[in-house]
Amino acid sequence: MEKRSSFSGKIGFVLAAAGSAVGLGNIWRFPYLAAEYGGGIFLIIYIILVVTFGFTLMTTEIALGRKTGLSAVRAYHALNKKYAFVGYITSFIPLIIASYYCVIGGWVIKYLASYIGGGGTAMAQDGYFEGFIGGASEPVLFQFIFVAVCMIILFLGVKRGVEQANKILMPLLVVLSLAVAIYSMTLPGALEGVKYFLLPDFSHFSFMTVLAALGQMFYSMSLAMAIMITYGSYLKKDISIERSVKQIEVFDTGIAILAGLMIIPAVFAFSNGDMSQLNSGPGLMFITIPKVFESMGMGTWIGIAFFVLVLFAALTSAISLIEAVTSIVIDKFHMTRKKALALVGIVTFALGIPSAMAFGLLGDFSIIGFSVLDFMDFISNNALMPFVALMTCIFAVYGVGLNAITEEVALTGKFKQERMYRVMMRYIAPVFLVVILIGYVLSGLGVFKI
Ligand code: PHE
């Protein structure tokens, strides 16, 4: 049995958890959802969800992990056998996410390669992105390269090294994003975009705004996915869970907002009044960012720097996804780490191929109106994750007992938000999640349109 190593200190834990949390979710996914689902109203709902639900669930997961010292599947089983099935569902989600995450990771590599090859101007032209994802082989090729890079890092055991590198690269990402965001906001016509993104307009509110913000909150904070339980199992007893969670939240949300400020005002500036681009979905960052860099003049250098930094952020998140699945495979099937890794790598790649082809060979194919990639994304974040979150609440309240969790949190001193935590876990979170899930099913059945 492997001995559990622990993080060297507070900052080690926060950075590792932030490394998993900060990734494409913040830079690629958040801005397109905010653009599509109402701008300011999406932002405010998102922030409210982060400080209430996100806080509660992340605290629960980390405390459960630290209490048991086990990875998710075993943690659920060890605490209460009846809930072992939650552990299994939880582990299924990172596999689905990893599959299409690596597709987007591949897009990042493609863009980096094109910048290195001096293609900055070509990338700023309308239609470049569509041409790339519409191709038959390129998206799969780059998806393969991204998976391969993850596997090499994991096989060589240099994951630690990559996380260390991230300690330097993440602050750089913040600085560069800040500079680009300021530039974007000062483009002619961009102010309308700043307003759209920051000021809530209730006429844009819909059920979908809440559903999308909730899914994004789970995704961005790496929740309902077995990951924070595992990270918690490595956390030393003398580090405050409550403070760590707050720091991760600030970091994760801060980067998402910066990314929004880089991209959304630029959409307004470059669209000549044609707002349909706000609905570009997964392509938004890839369509808008090259235009911003091109207009800055030093497109090639900024493009290379930006995509290198995004690539690192994506790698640490993808690695944490693949690791989570691998540790479950090892626990469950008693395989060696190498074999389990190889298996998970192959399955991740194979499962992601349809997503990579979603806009090319499978372009005409849709599932309940979604492209394959959007479908994988939607089903995991908006259906499976709320379900697992609901189960986690029930498990925490009835399977383990909230006292056991609050005691774990209070090991390092008073749990300041304990009251809020208890009310959220017992009443608000479960009711809200049930409403969301019912709404989701009804809309899926066509009872109302979301
Ligand atoms: N939170 C990561 C991001 O924002 C994605 C991720 C989800 C990573 C789940 C690990 C687990 O990109």
mmCIF file of C-alpha atoms in Angstrom, residues 72-73 76 83-96 224-226 325 328 379-380 383-389 391-392:
data_model
loop_
_atom_site.group_PDB
_atom_site.id
_atom_site.type_symbol
_atom_site.label_atom_id
_atom_site.label_comp_id
_atom_site.label_asym_id
_atom_site.label_seq_id
_atom_site.Cartn_x
_atom_site.Cartn_y
_atom_site.Cartn_z
ATOM 1 C CA ALA A 72 -13.318 9.273 -3.459
ATOM 2 C CA VAL A 73 -14.516 5.759 -4.204
ATOM 3 C CA TYR A 76 -17.664 7.028 0.351
ATOM 4 C CA TYR A 83 -23.331 5.379 -0.453
ATOM 5 C CA ALA A 84 -20.505 3.591 -2.243
ATOM 6 C CA PHE A 85 -22.367 4.043 -5.563
ATOM 7 C CA VAL A 86 -21.927 7.816 -5.335
ATOM 8 C CA GLY A 87 -18.191 7.241 -5.378
ATOM 9 C CA TYR A 88 -18.528 5.364 -8.658
ATOM 10 C CA ILE A 89 -20.665 7.948 -10.393
ATOM 11 C CA THR A 90 -18.335 10.634 -9.159
ATOM 12 C CA SER A 91 -15.458 8.894 -10.817
ATOM 13 C CA PHE A 92 -17.223 8.557 -14.111
ATOM 14 C CA ILE A 93 -17.572 12.312 -14.556
ATOM 15 C CA PRO A 94 -13.850 13.145 -14.761
ATOM 16 C CA LEU A 95 -13.506 10.580 -17.536
ATOM 17 C CA ILE A 96 -16.190 12.264 -19.649
ATOM 18 C CA ALA A 224 -18.549 16.911 -7.706
ATOM 19 C CA MET A 225 -15.846 14.944 -9.374
ATOM 20 C CA ALA A 226 -13.858 13.091 -6.769
ATOM 21 C CA VAL A 325 -9.586 8.397 -12.959
ATOM 22 C CA ILE A 328 -9.790 4.877 -9.077
ATOM 23 C CA ILE A 379 -24.514 16.216 -19.760
ATOM 24 C CA SER A 380 -21.568 16.128 -17.369
ATOM 25 C CA ALA A 383 -26.931 16.825 -15.227
ATOM 26 C CA LEU A 384 -24.381 14.503 -13.639
ATOM 27 C CA MET A 385 -22.682 17.084 -11.454
ATOM 28 C CA PRO A 386 -25.828 18.502 -9.854
ATOM 29 C CA PHE A 387 -26.874 14.905 -9.215
ATOM 30 C CA VAL A 388 -23.582 14.030 -7.537
ATOM 31 C CA ALA A 389 -23.689 17.289 -5.589
ATOM 32 C CA MET A 391 -25.970 12.955 -3.336
ATOM 33 C CA THR A 392 -22.977 14.486 -1.580
#
